[in-house]
mmCIF file of N, CA and C in Angstrom:
data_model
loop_
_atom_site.group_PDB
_atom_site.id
_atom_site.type_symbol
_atom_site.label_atom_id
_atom_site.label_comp_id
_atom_site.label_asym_id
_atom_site.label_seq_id
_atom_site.Cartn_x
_atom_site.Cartn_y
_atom_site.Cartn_z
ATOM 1 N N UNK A 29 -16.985 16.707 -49.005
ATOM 2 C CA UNK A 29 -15.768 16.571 -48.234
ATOM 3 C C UNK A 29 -14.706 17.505 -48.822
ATOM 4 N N UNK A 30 -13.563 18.371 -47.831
ATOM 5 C CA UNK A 30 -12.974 19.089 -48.462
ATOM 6 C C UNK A 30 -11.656 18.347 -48.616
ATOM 7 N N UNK A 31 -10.725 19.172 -49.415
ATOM 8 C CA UNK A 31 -9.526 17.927 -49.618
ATOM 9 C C UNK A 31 -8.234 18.793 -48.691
ATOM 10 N N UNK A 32 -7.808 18.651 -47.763
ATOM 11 C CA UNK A 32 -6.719 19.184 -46.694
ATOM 12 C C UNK A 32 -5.809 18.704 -47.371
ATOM 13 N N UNK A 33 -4.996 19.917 -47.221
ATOM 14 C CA UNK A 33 -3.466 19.663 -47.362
ATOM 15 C C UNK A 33 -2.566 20.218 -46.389
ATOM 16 N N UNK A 34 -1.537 19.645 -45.889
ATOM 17 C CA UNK A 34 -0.870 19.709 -44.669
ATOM 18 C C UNK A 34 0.096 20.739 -45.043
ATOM 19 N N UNK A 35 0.247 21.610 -44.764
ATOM 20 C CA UNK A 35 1.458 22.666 -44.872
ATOM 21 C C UNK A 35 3.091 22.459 -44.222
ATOM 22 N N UNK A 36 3.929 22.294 -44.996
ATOM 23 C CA UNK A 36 5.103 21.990 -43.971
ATOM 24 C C UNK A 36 5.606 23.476 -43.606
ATOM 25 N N UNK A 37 6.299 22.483 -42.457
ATOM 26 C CA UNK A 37 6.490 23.787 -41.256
ATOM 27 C C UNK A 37 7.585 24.999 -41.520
ATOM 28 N N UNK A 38 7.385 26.251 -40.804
ATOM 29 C CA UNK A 38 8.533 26.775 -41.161
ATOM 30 C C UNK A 38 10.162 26.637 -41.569
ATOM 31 N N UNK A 39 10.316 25.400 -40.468
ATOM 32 C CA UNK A 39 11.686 24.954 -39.924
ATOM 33 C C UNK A 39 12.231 24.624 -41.494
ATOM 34 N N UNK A 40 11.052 23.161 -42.295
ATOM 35 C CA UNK A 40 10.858 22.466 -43.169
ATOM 36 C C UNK A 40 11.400 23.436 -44.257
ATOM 37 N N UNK A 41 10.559 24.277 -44.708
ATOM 38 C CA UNK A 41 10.713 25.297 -45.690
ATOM 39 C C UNK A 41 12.202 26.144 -45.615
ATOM 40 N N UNK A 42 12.959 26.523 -44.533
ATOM 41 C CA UNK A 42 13.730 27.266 -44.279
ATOM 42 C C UNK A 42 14.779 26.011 -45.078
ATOM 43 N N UNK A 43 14.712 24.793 -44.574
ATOM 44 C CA UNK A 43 15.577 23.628 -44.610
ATOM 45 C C UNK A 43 15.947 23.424 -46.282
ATOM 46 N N UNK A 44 14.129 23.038 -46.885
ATOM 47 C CA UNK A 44 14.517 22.546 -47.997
ATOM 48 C C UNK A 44 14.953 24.236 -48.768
ATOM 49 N N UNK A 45 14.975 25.369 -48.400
ATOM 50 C CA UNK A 45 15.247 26.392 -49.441
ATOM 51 C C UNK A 45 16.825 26.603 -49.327
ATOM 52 N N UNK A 46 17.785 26.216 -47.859
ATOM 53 C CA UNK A 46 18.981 25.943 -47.832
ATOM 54 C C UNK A 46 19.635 24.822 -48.693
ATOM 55 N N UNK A 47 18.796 23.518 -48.875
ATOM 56 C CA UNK A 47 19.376 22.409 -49.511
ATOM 57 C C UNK A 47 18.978 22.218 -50.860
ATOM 58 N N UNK A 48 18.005 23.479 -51.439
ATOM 59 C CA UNK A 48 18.135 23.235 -53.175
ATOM 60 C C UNK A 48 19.277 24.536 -53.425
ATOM 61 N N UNK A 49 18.937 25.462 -52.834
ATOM 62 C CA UNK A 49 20.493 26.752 -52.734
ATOM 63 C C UNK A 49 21.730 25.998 -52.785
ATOM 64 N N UNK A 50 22.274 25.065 -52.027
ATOM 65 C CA UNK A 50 23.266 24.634 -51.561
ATOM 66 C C UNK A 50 23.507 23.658 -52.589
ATOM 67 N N UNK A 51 22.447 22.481 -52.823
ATOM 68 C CA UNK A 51 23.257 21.307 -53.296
ATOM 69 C C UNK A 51 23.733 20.243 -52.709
ATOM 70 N N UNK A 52 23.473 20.470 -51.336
ATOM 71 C CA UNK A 52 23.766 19.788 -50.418
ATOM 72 C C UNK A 52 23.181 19.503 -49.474
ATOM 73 N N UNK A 53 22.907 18.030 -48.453
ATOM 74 C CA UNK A 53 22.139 18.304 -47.447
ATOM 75 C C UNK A 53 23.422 18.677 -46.070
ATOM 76 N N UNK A 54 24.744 17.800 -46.628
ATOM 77 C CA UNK A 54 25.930 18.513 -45.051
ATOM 78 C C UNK A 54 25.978 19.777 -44.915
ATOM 79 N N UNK A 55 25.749 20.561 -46.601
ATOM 80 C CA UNK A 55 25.814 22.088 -46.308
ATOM 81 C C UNK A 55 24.577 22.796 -45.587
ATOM 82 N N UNK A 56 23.245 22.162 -46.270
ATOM 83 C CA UNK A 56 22.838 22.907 -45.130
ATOM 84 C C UNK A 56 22.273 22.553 -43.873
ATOM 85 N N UNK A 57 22.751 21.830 -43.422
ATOM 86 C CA UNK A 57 23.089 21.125 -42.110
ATOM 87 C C UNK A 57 23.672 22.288 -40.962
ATOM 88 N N UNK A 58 24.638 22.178 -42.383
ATOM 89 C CA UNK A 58 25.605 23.092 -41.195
ATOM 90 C C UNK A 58 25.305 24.430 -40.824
ATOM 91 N N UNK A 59 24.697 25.017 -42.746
ATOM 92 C CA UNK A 59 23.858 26.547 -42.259
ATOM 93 C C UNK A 59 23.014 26.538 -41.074
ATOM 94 N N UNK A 60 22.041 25.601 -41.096
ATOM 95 C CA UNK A 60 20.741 25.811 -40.184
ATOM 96 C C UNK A 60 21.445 25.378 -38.874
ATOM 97 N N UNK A 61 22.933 24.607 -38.678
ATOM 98 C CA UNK A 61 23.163 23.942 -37.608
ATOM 99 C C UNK A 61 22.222 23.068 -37.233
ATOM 100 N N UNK A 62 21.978 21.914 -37.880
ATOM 101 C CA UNK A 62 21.323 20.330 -37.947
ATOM 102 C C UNK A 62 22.317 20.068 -38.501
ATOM 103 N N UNK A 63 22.032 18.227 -37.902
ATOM 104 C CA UNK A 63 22.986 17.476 -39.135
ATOM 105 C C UNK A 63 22.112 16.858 -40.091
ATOM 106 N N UNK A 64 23.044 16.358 -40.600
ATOM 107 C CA UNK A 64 22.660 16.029 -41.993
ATOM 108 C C UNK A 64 21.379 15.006 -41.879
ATOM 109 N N UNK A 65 21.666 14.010 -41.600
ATOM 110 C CA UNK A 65 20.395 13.556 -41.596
ATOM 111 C C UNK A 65 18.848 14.145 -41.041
ATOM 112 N N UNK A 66 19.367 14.966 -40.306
ATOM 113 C CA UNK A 66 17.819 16.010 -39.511
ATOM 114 C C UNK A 66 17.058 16.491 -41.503
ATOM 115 N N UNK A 67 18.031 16.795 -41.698
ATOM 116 C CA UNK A 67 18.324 17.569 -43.245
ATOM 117 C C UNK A 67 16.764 16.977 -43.980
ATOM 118 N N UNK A 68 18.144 15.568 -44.447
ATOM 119 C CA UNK A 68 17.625 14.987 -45.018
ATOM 120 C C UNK A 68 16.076 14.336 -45.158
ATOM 121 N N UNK A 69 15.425 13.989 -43.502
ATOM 122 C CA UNK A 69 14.444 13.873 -42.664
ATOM 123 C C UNK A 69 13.028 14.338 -43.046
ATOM 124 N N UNK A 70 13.910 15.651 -43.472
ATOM 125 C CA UNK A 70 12.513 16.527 -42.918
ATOM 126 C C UNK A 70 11.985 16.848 -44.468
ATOM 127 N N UNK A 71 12.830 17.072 -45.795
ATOM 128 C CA UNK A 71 12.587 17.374 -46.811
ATOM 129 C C UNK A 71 12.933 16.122 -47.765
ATOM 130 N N UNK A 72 13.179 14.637 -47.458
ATOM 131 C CA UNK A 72 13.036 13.433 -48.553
ATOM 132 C C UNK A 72 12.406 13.728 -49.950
ATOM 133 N N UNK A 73 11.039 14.223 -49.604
ATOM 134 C CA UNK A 73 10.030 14.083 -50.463
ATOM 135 C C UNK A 73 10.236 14.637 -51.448
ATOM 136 N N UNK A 74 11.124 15.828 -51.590
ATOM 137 C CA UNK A 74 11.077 17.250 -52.308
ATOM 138 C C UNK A 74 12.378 16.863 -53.165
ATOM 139 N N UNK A 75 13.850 16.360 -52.719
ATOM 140 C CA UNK A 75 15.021 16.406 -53.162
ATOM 141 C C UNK A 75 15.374 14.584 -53.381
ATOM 142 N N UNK A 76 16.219 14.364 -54.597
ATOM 143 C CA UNK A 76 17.528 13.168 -54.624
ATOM 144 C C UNK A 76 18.436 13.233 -54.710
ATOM 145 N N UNK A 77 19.095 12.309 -54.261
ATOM 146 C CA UNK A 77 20.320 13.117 -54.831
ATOM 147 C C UNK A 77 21.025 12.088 -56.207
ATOM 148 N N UNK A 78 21.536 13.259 -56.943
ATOM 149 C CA UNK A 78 22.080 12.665 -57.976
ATOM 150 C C UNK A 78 23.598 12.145 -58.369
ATOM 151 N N UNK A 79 24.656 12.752 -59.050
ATOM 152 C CA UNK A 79 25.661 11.827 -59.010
ATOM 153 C C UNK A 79 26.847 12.567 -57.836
ATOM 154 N N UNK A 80 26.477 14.139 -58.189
ATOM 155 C CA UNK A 80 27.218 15.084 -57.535
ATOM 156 C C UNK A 80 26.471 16.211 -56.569
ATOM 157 N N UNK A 81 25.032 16.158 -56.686
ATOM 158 C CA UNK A 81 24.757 17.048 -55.865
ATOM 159 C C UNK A 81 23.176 16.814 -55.824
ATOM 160 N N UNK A 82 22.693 17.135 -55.119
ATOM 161 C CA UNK A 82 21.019 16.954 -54.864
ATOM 162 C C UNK A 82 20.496 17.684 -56.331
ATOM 163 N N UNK A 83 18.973 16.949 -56.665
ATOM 164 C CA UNK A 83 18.310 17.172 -57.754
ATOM 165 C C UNK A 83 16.912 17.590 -56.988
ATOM 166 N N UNK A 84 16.074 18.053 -57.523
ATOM 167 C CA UNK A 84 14.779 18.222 -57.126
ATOM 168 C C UNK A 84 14.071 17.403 -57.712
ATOM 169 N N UNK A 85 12.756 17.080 -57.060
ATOM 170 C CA UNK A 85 11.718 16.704 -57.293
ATOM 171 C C UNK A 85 10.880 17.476 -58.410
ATOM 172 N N UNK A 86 9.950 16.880 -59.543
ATOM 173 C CA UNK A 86 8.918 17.676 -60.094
ATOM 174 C C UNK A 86 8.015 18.793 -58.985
ATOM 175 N N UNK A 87 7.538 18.081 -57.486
ATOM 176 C CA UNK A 87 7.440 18.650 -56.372
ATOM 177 C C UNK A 87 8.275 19.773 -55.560
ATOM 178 N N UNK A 88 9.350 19.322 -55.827
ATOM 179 C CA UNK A 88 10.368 20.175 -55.225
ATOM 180 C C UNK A 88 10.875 21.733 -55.850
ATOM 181 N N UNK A 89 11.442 21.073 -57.346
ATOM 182 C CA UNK A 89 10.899 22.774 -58.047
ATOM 183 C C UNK A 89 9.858 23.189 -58.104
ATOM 184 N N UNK A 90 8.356 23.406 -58.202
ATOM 185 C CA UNK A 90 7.449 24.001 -57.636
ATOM 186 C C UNK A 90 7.363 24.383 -56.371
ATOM 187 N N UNK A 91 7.828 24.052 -55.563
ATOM 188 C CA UNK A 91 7.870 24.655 -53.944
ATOM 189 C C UNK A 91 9.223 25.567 -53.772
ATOM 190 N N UNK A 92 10.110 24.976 -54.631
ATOM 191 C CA UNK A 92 11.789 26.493 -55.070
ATOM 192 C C UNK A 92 11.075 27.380 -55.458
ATOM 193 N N UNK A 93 10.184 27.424 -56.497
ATOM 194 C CA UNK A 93 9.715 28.611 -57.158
ATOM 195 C C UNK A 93 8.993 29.336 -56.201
ATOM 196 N N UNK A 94 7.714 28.883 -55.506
ATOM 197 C CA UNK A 94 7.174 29.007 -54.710
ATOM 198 C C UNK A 94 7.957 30.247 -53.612
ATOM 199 N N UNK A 95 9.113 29.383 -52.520
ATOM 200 C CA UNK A 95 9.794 29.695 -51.485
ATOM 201 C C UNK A 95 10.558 30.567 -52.213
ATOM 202 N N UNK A 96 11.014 30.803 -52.824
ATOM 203 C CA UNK A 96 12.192 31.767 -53.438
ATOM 204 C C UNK A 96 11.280 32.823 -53.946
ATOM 205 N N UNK A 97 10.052 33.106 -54.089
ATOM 206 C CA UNK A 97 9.644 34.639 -54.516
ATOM 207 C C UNK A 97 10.138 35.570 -53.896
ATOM 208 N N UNK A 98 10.362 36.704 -54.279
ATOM 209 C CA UNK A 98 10.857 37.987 -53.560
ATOM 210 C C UNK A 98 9.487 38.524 -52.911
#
């Protein structure tokens, strides 16, 4: 049996690389024009937020590193 892994979608990726940039999910809400909760929605898994600004996931920085290559 092989082991699948689901790829998130462009939209997803564009989203969470605005909201570890940012720090925010209202900010990038507003970049992508979603609101915030669409934001929040789509990338849970990856980001928390902490006292002042979103934190990443052990998951989440590996997929920054990932999405952010040149």
């Amino acid at each position: 049996m092989t082991l699948r892994r689901k790829l998130p979608s462009t939209h997803a990726l564009f989203t969470f690389e605005a909201a570890a940039r940012s720090g925010s999910f209202s900010a990038a809400g507003r970049e992508l024009n979603v609101t915030q909760p669409a934001v929040s929605k789509s990338i849970a898994a990856a980001l928390y937020r902490g006292k002042s600004r979103l934190k990443l996931t052990p998951e989440g920085e590996t997929l920054r590193r990932v999405v952010q290559r040149p």
